[in-house]
PDB file of C-alpha atoms in Angstrom:
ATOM      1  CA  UNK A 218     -35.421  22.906  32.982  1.00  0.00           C
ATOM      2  CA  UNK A 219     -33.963  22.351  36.397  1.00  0.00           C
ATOM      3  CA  UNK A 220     -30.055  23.250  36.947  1.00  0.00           C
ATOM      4  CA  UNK A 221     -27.772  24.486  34.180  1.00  0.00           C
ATOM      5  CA  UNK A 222     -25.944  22.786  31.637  1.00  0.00           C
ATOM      6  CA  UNK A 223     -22.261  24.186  32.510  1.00  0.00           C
ATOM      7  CA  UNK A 224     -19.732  23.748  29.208  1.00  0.00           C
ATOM      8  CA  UNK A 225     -16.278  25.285  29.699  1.00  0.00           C
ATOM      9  CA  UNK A 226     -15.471  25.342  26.275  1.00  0.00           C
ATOM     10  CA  UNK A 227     -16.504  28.637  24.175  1.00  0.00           C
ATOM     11  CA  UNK A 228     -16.850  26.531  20.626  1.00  0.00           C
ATOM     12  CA  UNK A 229     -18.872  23.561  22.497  1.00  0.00           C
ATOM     13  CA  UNK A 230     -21.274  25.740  24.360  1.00  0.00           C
ATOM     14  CA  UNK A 231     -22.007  27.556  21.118  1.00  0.00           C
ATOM     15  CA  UNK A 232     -22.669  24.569  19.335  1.00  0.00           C
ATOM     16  CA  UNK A 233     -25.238  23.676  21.984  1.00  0.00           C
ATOM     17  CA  UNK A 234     -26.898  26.703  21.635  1.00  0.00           C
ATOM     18  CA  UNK A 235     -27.284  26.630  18.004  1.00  0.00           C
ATOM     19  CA  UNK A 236     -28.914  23.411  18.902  1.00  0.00           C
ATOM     20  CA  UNK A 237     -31.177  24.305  21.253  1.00  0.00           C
ATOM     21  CA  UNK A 238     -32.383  27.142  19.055  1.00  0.00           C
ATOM     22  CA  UNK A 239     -33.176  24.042  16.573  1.00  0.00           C
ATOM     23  CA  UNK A 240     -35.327  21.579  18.686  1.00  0.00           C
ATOM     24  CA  UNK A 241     -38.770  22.478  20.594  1.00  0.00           C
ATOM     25  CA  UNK A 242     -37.808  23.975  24.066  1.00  0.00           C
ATOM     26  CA  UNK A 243     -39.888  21.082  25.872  1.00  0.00           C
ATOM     27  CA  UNK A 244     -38.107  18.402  23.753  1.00  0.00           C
ATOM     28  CA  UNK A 245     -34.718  20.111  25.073  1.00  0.00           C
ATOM     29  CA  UNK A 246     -35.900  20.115  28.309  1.00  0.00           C
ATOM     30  CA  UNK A 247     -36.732  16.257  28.791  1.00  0.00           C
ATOM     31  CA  UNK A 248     -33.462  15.271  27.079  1.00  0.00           C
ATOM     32  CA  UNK A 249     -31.445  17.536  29.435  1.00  0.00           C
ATOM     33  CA  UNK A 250     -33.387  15.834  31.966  1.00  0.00           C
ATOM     34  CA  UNK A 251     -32.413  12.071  30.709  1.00  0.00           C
ATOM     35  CA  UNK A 252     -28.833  13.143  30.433  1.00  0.00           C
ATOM     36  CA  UNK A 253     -28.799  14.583  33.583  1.00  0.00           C
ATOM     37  CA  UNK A 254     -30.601  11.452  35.377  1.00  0.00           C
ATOM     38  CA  UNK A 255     -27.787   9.014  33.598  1.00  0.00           C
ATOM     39  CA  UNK A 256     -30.567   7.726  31.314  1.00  0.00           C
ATOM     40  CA  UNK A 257     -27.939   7.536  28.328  1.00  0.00           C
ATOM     41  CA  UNK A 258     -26.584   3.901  27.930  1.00  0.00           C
ATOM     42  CA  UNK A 259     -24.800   2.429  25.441  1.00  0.00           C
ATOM     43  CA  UNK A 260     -23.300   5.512  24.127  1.00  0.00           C
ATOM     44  CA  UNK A 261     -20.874   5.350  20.713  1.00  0.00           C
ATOM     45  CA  UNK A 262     -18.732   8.088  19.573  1.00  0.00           C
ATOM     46  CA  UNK A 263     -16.926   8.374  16.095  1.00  0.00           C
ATOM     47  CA  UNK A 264     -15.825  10.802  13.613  1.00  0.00           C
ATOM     48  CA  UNK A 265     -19.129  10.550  11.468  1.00  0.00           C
ATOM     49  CA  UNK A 266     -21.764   9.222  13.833  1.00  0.00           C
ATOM     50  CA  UNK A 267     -23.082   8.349  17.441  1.00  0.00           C
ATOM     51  CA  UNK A 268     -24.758   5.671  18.485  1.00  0.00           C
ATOM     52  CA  UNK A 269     -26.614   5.470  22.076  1.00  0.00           C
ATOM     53  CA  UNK A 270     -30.008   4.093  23.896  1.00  0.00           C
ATOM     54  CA  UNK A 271     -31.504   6.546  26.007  1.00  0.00           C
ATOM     55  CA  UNK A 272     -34.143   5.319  28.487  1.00  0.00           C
ATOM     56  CA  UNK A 273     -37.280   7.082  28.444  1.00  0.00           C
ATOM     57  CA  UNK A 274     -39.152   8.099  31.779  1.00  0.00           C
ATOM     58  CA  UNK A 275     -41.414   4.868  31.506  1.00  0.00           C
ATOM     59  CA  UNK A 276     -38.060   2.448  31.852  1.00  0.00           C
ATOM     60  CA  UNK A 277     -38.127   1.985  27.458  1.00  0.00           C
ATOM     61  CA  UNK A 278     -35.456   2.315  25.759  1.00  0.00           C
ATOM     62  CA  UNK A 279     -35.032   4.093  22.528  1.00  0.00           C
ATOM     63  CA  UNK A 280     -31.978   3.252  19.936  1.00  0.00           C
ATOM     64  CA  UNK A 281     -30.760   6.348  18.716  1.00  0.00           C
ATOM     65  CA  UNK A 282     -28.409   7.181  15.855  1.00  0.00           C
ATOM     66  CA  UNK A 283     -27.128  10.260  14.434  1.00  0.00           C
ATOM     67  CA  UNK A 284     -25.207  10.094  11.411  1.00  0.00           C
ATOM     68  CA  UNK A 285     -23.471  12.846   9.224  1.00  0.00           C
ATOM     69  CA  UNK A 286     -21.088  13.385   6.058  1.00  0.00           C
ATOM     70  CA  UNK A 287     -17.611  12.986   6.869  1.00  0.00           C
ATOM     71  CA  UNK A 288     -17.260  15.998   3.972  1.00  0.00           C
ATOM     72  CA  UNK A 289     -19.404  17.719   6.428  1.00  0.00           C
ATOM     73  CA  UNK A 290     -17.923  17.378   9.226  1.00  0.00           C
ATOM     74  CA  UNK A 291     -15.552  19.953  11.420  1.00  0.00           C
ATOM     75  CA  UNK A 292     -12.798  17.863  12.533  1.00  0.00           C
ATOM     76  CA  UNK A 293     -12.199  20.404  15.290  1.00  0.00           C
ATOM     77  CA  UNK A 294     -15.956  20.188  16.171  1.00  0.00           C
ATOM     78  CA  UNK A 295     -18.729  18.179  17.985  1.00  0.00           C
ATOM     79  CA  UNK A 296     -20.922  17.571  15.300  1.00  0.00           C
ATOM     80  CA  UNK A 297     -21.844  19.379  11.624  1.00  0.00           C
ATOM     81  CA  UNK A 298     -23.394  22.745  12.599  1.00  0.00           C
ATOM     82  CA  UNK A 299     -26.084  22.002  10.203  1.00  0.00           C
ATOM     83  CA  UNK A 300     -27.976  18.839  10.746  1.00  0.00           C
ATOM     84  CA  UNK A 301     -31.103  18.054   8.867  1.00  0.00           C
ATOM     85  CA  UNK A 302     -34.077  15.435  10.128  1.00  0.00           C
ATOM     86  CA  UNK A 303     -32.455  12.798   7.574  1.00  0.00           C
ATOM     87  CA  UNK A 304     -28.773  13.292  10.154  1.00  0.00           C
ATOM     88  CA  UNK A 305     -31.386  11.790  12.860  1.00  0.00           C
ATOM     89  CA  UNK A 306     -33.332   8.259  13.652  1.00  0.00           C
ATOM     90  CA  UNK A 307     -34.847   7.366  17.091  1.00  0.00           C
ATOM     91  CA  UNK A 308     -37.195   4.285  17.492  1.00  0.00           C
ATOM     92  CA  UNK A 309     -39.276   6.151  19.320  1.00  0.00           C
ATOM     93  CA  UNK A 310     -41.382   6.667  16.082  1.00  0.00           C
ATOM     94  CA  UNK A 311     -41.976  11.017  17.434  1.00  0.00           C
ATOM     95  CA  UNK A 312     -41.181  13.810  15.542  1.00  0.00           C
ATOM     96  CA  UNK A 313     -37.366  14.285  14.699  1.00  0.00           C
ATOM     97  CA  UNK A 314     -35.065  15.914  16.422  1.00  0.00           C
ATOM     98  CA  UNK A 315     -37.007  14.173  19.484  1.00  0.00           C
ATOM     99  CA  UNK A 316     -36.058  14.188  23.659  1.00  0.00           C
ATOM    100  CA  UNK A 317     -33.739  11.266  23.338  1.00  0.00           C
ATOM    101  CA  UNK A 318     -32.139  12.995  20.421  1.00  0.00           C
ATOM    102  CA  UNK A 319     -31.331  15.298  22.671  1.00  0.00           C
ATOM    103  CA  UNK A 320     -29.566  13.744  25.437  1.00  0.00           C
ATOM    104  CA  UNK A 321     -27.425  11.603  23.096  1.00  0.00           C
ATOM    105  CA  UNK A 322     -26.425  15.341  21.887  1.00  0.00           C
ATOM    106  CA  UNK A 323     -25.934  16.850  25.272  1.00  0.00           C
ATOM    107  CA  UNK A 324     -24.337  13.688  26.595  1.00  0.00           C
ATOM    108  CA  UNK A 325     -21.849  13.846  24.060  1.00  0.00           C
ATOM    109  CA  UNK A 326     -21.227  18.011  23.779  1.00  0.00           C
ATOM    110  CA  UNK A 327     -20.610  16.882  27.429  1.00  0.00           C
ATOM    111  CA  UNK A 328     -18.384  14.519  27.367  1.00  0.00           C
ATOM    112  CA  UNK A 329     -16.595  16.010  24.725  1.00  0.00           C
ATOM    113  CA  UNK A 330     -16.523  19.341  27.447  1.00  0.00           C
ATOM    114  CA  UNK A 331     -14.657  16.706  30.012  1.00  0.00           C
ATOM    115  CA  UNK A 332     -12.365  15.604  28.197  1.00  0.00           C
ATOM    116  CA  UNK A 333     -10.981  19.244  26.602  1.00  0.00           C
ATOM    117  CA  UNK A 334     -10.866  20.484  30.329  1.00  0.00           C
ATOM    118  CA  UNK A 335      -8.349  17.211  30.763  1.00  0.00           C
ATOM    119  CA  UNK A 336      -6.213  18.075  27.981  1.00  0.00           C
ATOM    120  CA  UNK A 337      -6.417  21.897  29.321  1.00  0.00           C
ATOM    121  CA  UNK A 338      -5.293  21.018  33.056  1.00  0.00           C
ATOM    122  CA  UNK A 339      -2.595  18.630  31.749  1.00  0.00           C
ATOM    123  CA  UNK A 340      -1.121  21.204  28.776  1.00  0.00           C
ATOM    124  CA  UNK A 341      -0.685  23.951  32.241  1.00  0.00           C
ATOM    125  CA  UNK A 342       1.720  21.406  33.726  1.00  0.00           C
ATOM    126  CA  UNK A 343       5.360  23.074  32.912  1.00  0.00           C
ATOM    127  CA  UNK A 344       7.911  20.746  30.972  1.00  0.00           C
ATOM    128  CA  UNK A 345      11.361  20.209  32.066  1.00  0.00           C
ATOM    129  CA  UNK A 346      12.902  22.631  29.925  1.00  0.00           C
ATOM    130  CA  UNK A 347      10.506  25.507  31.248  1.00  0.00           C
ATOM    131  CA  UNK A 348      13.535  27.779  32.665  1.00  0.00           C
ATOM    132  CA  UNK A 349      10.861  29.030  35.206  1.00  0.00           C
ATOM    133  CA  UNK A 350      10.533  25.328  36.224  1.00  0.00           C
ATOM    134  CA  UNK A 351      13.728  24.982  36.497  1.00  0.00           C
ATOM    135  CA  UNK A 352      14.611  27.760  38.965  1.00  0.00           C
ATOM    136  CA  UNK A 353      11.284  26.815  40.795  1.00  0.00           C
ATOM    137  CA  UNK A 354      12.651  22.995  41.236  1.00  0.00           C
ATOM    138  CA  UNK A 355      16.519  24.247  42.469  1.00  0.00           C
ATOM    139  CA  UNK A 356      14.987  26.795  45.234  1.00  0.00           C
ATOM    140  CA  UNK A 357      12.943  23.362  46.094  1.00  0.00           C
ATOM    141  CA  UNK A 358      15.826  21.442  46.416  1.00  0.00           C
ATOM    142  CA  UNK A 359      17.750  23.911  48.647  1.00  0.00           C
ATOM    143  CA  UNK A 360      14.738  24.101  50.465  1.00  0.00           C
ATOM    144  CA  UNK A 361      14.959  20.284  51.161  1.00  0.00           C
ATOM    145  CA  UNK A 362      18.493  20.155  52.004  1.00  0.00           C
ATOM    146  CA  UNK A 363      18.107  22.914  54.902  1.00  0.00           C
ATOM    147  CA  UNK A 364      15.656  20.990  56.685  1.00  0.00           C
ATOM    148  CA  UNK A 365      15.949  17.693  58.811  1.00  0.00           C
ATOM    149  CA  UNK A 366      14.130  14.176  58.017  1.00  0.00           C
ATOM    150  CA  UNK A 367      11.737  13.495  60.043  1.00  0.00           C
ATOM    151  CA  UNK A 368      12.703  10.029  60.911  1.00  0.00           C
ATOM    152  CA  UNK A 369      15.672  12.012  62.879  1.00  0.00           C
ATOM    153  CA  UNK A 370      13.137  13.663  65.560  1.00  0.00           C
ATOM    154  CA  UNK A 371      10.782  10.535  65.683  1.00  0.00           C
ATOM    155  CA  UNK A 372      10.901   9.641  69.217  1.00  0.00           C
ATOM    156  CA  UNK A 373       9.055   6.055  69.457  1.00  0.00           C
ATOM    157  CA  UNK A 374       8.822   6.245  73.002  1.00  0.00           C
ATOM    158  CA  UNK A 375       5.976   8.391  72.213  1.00  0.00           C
ATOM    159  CA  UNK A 376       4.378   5.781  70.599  1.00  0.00           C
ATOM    160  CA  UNK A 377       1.092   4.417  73.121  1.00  0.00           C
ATOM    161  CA  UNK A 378       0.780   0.275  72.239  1.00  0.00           C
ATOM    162  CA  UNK A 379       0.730  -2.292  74.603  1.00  0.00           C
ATOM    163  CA  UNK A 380       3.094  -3.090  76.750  1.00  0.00           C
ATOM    164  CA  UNK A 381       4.362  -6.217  75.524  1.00  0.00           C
ATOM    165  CA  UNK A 382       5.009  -4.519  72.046  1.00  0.00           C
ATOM    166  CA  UNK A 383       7.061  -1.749  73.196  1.00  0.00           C
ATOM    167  CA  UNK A 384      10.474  -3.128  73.384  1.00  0.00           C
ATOM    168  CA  UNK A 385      10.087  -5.071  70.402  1.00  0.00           C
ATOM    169  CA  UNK A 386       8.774  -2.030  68.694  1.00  0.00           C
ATOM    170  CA  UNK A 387      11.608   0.585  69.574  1.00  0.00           C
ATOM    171  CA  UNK A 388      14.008  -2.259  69.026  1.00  0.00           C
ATOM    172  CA  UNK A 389      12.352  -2.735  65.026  1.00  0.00           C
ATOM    173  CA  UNK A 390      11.795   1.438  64.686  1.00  0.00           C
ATOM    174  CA  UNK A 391      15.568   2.011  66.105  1.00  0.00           C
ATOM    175  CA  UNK A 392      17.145  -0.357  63.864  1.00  0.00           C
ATOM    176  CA  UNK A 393      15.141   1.022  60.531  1.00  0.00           C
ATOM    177  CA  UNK A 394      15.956   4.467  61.201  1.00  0.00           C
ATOM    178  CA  UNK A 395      19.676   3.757  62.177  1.00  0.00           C
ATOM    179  CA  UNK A 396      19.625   1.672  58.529  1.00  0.00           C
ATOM    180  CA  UNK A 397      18.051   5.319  56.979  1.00  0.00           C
ATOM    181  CA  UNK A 398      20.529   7.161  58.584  1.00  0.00           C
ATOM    182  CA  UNK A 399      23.532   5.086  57.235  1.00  0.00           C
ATOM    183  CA  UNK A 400      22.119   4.870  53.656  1.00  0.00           C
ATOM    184  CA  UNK A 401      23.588   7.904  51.770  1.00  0.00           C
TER     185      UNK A 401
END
């Protein structure tokens, strides 16, 4: 298998492992390899089933379905820990769990993996009533207030255009920034 499967959550890269452990190592391979190449189309997510077509590395495609028991289901995981041959279908007509059985898997422990880092980066954003925040946001604001805009040292004689532009230039940049220095 070339490259590494990288999952950032503990309880989805476990779940993959458990997996792995279940399907024949070459199997696992080629459907890390379809994922990997974007072979997964199609792809269909809900509480009690995915849907997906994989394409297979002679261009086919192969409909693939994997269904479970709501009863068995963990709503805080991927998939049912246990899944049985009957949880599986691939047109492919090859032994069950199969390669494209496997990328619809890892495509979704994956996408599942992106979307958990999303919540993870947007729950380390402080709220407003953070008193940390707060303090953090005041020394910002005195910070501001010491300092001078910098439309008050632009000097647009500086400014290299041609010739015939320049006074009507300075005269456009002199009047916006005495209009931003009048505005309170």
């Amino acid at each position: 298998m070339k490259g590494l499967i990288s999952i950032h959550d503990p309880q989805l890269a476990d779940w993959l492992i458990h997996f792995s452990g279940t399907i024949d190592r070459t199997k696992f391979s080629r459907g890390y390899d379809f994922c990997r190449r974007n072979r997964v189309w199609d792809y269909h997510a809900s509480q009690t089933s995915i849907h997906a077509n994989v394409e297979d590395r002679h261009s086919e495609f192969c409909q693939v379905d994997i269904r479970w028991d709501a009863a068995r289901s963990d709503p805080a995981g991927p998939l049912p820990r246990y899944m049985d041959k009957r949880t599986f279908h691939c047109s492919c007509g090859g032994e069950l769990p199969c390669e494209h059985i496997a990328a619809v898997i890892i495509y979704r422990i994956s996408e599942l993996d992106k979307s958990k880092k999303v919540q993870k980066i947007s729950a380390v954003l402080p709220v407003n009533d953070d008193f940390e925040y707060q303090r953090m946001l005041s020394v910002f604001g005195k910070q501001i207030k010491k300092q001078t805009p910098a439309f008050t040292r632009f000097d647009p004689s500086k400014l290299r255009i041609r010739p015939d532009f320049q006074k009507e230039a300075c005269r456009l940049i002199e009047t916006a920034m005495k209009s931003m220095r009048e505005d309170p």
